[in-house]
Each structure stands twice: as structure tokens, then as C-alpha cells.
XYZ file of C-alpha atoms in Angstrom:
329
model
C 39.993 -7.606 -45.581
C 37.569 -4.611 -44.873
C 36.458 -2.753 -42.316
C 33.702 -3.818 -40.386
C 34.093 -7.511 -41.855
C 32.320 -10.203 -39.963
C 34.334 -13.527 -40.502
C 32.942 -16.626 -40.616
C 33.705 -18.692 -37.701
C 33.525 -21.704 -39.780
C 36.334 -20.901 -42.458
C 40.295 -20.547 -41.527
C 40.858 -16.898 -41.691
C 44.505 -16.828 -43.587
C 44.878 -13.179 -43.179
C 44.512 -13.520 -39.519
C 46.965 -15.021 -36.517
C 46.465 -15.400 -33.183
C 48.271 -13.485 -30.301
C 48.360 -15.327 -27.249
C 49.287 -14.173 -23.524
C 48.618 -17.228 -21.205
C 45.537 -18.284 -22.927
C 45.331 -21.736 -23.696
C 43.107 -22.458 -26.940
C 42.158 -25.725 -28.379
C 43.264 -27.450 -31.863
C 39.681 -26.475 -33.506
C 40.104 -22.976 -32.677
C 44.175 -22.336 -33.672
C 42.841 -23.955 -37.247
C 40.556 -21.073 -38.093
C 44.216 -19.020 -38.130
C 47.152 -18.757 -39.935
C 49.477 -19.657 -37.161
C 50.230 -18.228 -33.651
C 51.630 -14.651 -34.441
C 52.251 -13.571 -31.142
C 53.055 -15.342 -27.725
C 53.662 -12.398 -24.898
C 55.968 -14.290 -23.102
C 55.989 -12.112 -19.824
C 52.655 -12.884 -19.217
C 52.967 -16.473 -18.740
C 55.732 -14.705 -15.974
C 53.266 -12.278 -14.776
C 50.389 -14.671 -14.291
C 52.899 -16.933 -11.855
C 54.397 -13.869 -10.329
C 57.631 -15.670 -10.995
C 61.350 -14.117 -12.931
C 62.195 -16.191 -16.119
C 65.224 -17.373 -13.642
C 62.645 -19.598 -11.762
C 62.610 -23.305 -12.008
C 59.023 -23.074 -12.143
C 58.844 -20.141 -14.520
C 60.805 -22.534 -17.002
C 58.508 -25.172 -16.156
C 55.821 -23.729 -17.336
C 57.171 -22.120 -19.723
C 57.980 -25.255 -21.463
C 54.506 -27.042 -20.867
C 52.615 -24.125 -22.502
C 54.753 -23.210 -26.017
C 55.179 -27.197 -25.809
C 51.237 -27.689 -25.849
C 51.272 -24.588 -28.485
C 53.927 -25.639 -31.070
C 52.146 -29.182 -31.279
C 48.555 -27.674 -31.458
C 49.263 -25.172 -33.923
C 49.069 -25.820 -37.935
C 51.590 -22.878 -38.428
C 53.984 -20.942 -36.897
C 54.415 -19.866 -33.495
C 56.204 -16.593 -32.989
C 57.539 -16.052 -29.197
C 58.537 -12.506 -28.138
C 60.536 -12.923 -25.197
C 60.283 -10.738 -22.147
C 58.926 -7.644 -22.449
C 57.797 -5.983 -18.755
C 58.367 -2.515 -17.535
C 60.904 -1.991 -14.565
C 57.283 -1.961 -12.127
C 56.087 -5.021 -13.808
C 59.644 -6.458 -13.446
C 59.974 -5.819 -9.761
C 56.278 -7.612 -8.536
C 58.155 -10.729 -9.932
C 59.775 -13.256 -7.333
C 63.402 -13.707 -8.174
C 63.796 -10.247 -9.903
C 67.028 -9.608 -9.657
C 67.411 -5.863 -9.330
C 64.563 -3.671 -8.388
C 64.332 -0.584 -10.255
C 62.776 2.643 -9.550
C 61.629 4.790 -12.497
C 60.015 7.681 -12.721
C 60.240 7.821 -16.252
C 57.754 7.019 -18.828
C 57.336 2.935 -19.257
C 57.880 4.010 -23.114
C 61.008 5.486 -22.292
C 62.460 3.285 -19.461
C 64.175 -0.341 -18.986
C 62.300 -2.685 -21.233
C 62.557 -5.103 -24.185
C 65.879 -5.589 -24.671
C 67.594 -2.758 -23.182
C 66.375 -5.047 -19.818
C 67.984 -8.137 -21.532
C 71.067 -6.637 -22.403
C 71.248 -5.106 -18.637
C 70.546 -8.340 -17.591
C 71.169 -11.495 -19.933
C 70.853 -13.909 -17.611
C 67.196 -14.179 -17.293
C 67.467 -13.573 -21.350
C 69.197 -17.089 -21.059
C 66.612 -18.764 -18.882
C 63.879 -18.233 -21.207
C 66.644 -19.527 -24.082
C 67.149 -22.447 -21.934
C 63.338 -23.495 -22.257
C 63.071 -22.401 -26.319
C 66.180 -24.329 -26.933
C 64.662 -27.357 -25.934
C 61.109 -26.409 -27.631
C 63.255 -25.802 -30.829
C 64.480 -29.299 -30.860
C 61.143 -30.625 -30.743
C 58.855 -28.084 -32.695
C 60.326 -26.616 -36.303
C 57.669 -24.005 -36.644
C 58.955 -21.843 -33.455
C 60.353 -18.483 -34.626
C 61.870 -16.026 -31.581
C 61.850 -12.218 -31.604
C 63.084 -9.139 -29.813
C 61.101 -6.837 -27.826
C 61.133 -3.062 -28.073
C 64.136 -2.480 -30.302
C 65.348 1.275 -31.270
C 68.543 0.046 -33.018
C 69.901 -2.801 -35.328
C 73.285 -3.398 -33.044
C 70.249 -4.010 -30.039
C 69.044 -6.535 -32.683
C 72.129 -7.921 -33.578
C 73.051 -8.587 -29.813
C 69.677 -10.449 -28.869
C 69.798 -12.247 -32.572
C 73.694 -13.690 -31.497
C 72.644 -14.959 -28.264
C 69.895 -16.535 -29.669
C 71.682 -18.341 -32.575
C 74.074 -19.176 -29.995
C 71.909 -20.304 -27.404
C 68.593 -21.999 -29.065
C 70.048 -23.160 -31.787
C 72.107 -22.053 -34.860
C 68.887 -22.609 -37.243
C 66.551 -20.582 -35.014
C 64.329 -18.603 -37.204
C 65.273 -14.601 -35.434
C 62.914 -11.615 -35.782
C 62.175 -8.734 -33.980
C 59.146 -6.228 -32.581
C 58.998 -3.082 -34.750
C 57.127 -0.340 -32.346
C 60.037 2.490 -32.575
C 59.917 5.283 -35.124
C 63.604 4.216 -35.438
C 63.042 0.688 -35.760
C 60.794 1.277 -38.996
C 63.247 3.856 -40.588
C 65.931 0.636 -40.024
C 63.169 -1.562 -41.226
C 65.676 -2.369 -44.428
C 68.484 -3.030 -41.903
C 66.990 -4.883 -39.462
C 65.841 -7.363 -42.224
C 69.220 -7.116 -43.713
C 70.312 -8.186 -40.395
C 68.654 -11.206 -40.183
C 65.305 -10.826 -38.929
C 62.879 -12.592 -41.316
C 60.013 -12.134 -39.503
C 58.908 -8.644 -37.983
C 55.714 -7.690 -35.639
C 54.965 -4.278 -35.820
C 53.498 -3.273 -32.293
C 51.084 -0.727 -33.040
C 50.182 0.000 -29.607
C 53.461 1.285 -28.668
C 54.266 2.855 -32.017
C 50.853 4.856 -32.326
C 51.475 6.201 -29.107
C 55.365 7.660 -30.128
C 54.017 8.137 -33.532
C 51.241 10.844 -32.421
C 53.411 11.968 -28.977
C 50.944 10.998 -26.370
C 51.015 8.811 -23.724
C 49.775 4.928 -23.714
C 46.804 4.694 -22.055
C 45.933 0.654 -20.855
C 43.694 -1.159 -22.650
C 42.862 1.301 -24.890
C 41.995 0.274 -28.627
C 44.849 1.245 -31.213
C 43.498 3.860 -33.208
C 45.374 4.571 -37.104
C 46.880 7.790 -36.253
C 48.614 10.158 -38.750
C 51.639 8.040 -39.928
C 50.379 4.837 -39.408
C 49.952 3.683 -42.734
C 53.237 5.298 -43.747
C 55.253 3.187 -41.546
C 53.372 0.086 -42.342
C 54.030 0.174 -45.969
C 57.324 0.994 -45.364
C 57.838 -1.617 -43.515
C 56.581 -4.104 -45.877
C 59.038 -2.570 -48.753
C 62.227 -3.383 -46.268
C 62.675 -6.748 -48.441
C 61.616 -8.652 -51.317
C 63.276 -12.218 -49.845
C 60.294 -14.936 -50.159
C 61.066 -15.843 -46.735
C 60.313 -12.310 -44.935
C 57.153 -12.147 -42.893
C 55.093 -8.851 -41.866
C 52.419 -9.200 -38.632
C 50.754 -6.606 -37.569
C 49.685 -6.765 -33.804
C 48.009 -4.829 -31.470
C 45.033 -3.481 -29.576
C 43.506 -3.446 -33.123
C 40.779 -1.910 -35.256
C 38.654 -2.334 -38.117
C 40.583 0.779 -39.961
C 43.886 -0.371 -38.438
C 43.380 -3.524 -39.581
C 42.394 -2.466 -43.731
C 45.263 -0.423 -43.661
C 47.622 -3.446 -42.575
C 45.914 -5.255 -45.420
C 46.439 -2.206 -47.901
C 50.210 -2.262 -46.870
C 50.617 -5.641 -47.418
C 51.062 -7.461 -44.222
C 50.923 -11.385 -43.938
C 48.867 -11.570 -41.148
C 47.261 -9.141 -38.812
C 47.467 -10.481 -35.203
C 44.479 -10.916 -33.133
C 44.641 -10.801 -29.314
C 42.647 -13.580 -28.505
C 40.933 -11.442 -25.561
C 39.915 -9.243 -28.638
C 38.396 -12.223 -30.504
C 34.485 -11.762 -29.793
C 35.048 -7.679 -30.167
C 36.275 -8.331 -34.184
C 35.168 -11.236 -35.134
C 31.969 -11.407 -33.745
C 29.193 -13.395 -30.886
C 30.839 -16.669 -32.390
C 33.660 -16.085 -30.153
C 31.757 -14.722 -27.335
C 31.594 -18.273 -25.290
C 35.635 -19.208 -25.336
C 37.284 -19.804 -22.770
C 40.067 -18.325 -20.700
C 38.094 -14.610 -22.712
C 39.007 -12.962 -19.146
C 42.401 -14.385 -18.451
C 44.447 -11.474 -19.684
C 42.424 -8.709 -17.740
C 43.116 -11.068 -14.703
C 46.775 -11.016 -15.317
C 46.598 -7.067 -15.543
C 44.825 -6.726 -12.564
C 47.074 -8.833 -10.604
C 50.187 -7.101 -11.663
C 48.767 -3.358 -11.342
C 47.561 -4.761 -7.583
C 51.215 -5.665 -6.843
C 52.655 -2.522 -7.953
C 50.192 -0.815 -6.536
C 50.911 -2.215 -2.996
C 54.686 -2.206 -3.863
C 53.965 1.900 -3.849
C 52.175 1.919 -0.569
C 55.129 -0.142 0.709
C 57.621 2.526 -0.101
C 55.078 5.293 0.878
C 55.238 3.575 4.243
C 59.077 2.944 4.113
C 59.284 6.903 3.089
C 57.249 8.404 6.083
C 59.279 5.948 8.454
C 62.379 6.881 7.218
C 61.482 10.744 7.533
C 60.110 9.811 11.233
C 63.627 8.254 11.912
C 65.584 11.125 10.459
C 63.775 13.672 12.102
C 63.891 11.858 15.483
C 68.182 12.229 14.921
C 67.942 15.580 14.102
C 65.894 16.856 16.741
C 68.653 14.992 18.847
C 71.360 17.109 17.666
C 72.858 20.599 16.519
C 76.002 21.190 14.510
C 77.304 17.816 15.471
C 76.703 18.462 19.159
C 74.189 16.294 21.245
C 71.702 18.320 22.953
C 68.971 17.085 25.704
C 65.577 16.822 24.242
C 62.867 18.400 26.158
């Protein structure tokens, strides 16, 4: 593929997959596309405002990779959870609210969350356990990993837990995680995404801005082709994923990657005005909006909370002095 190409909306585009987060696209459209390369599992979560732990969370969990494994003429790649620790906490049934002040890049997310708390890593291997019986072509990956044993430890409890025959891979969006590219492969993940949102941003040391296209920054093309070269095995699989761009996109192609994966938001901005009139276009920007409302009103809530609880503490001080009472005027 080039830069700038206009694909024909007519003609399955082999080189390209789909990444999904909530939308819900028909049979005509997933046949243009080599697959479903990307299903953002915490959106489906963020959308309901429900934890994976929530009968209904499962519910519908199930209904939509369900409706996707059957639609879809190839495979469908599920990354589970991946929400920072102020996503996490607008979620009903979250079951320990964190407050960082970190950077989201650096905090509790991906699997570090799953491994601090597995069992909402079960729930959603509860529902793909019961896809996998029905649907062969579902393949499960990691989020955020900076270290094979992190792999290792999701990849156990999935075997163990989906299914001894689930296809394992993981995200690669860590300097770390490409320099272990060989390892990680080694270690049983077949099929890698490499996030280049997340990775351009540690890759040129600035912060992640939202919604911001991924641009190919200095390194970019390094990492991709050295991801490709982590294995030879006729069964490993390269996507590329991400905000992405025209150049981003030729150098995936240059590196060698399968498929580069498309959000389907981003459809009508790459492909073209064929895609401009799909539905659900707007459904991930909703999502987004929804969860930054709830944090932002979560912080207002603890503003409040804050000046209350400095109105109450003042109040006892002003009531006493060196642990003896004294009469306010």
C-alpha cells in the first residue's frame, strides 16, 4: 500500500482489518477486510458504564463478539480490558477505586490491572470461553505488556480458562515489549498488535494527547521491522493498529505487517466519502465523551468531598488547643 491510496470500496482490502470498539458493522462491510484485527473490549464496558464482573456486562459481551465471530470471514482478535484507573473507577461494580496522579501511560492498566485484580480478568474469560466453543476464528490478547513473565501470566489463565487451544497474543506498545518481541513470540503469542498510539508517544517522550492522529515518529519504523523479524513460524501474525496515517501506514507495509488495523471511526478519513454514510461513524466519540463526563464529575465530587472535609477539620481545630477544649467565641 501507499500513501495517500484511495481504496476501492468495492474490492476486499487484504492488507487491511478492522478495529472495532462497540460498533456494530454489517456482513457486506466486514467482507471488504481481512478479518476483525482489533475488538477494544473496554469499550463495550465503557459504553454500559458497567465492570466486566456484571451480569449484564457479560451479557453483552457475549451478544456482540457472538454477532462478530459469525459475521466475520476471518479472524477476530479480542484485547481484553484495557482502561486507565479513572476510566476504571466511572464503572459500576469497580471493585477498588484508585486515585492516580500519575501519567495513564505509567499507571494501573492492561494487565498490571488484571494481575492486581484477576477476577474481573476471569469474567471476561467466562464470556470468551463460551464464544470459543462456538466460533474457531477468535484469537485473545494482552493489553499493555512491558514484560514476557506479564505475558506468560495472562497467556496461563487464558489457556486455562477459555480453553487449552485458545489462539494467545499480546499488544506490543512498550519499548520493552518490542526489544522482547523474539520472546514474547517464543512464548507463545502468535499473533501481536503493535499499538502505535501508545508506543509513539514513549517512543518520542511526550505525552498522549486524545484523539490525536499517530504520527511515524523517529523509531517507528525501527521497531516495526523488528518486530516483524521476532519469528519466521508460518503461523505468526503482525497488525498494526492505531490512530493511523497514510505514512504510518506505508511504513507498516514496508516492515512487513499482515494487516494494518483500521478504526472503523477512522474509515471515511482513509479510505475515503464511500465510508462517509455508515453507521454507528459517531459511536466511539460518544463513548469518550461519556466516560471523560464521568470522571470529570467524579473530580468535582472529590473537590466537594475535599473542601468539606477541610470545613470539618477546621471546625475541630478551632475547637481545641494542645488537646485542651477551649470555648469558641
Amino acid at each position: 500500500m501507499s500513501a495517500g491510496t484511495a481504496w476501492n470500496s468495492s474490492r476486499q482490502n487484504d492488507s487491511l482489518s478492522l478495529a472495532l470498539s462497540g460498533e456494530r458493522p454489517a456482513r457486506e462491510l466486514l467482507a471488504r477486510f481481512a478479518g476483525i484485527g482489533l475488538v477494544r473490549g473496554e469499550y463495550v464496558f465503557r459504553a454500559l458504564g458497567l465492570y466486566p464482573t456484571h451480569p449484564v456486562a457479560q451479557e453483552q459481551l457475549f451478544a456482540y463478539l457472538d454477532e462478530l465471530c459469525t459475521l466475520s470471514p476471518g479472524q477476530v482478535v479480542y484485547r481484553t480490558m484495557e482502561v486507565t484507573a479513572a476510566e476504571a473507577n466511572t464503572l459500576t461494580g469497580v471493585e477498588e477505586v484508585i486515585d492516580e496522579d500519575a501519567h495513564s501511560l505509567m499507571g494501573i492498566r492492561g494487565v498490571r490491572r488484571h494481575m492486581r485484580h484477576p477476577e474481573s480478568l476471569s469474567a471476561e474469560f467466562r464470556v470468551l470461553r463460551e464464544i470459543h466453543r462456538k466460533h474457531p476464528n477468535l484469537v485473545v490478547i494482552s493489553p499493555f505488556v512491558s514484560a514476557v513473565d506479564e505475558f506468560v501470566w495472562f497467556r496461563d489463565k487464558a489457556l486455562a480458562e477459555v480453553g487449552p487451544d485458545c489462539r494467545t497474543g499480546t499488544m506490543i506498545e512498550t519499548p520493552a515489549a518490542v526489544l522482547d518481541a523474539d520472546a514474547l513470540v517464543a512464548a507463545g503469542a502468535r499473533t501481536v498488535v503493535v499499538g502505535t498510539n501508545d508506543l509513539g508517544s514513549l517512543l518520542a517522550a511526550r505525552p498522549r494527547l486524545p484523539d490525536v492522529h499517530t504520527e511515524l515518529v523517529p523509531g517507528m519504523a525501527r521497531a516495526l521491522r523488528h518486530v516483524r523479524h521476532a519469528s519466521n513460524a508460518d503461523d505468526y501474525r503482525m497488525h498494526v493498529a492505531g490512530y493511523l496515517t497514510p505514512p504510518l501506514m506505508e511504513a507498516a507495509s514496508q516492515a512487513g505487517a499482515d494487516t494494518c488495523v483500521v478504526h472503523y471511526s477512522d474509515l471515511p478519513r482513509l479510505l475515503g466519502d464511500a465510508y462517509a454514510e455508515i453507521p454507528y461513524l459517531d459511536h466511539l466519540a460518544r463513548v469518550k465523551k461519556k466516560t471523560r463526563a464521568a470522571i470529570a464529575e467524579q473530580a468535582r465530587n472529590k473537590q466537594a468531598e475535599g473542601r468539606n472535609e477541610n470545613v470539618r477539620a477546621g471546625r475541630n481545630s478551632g475547637s481545641r488547643s494542645d488537646g485542651i477544649t477551649v470555648d469558641r467565641p
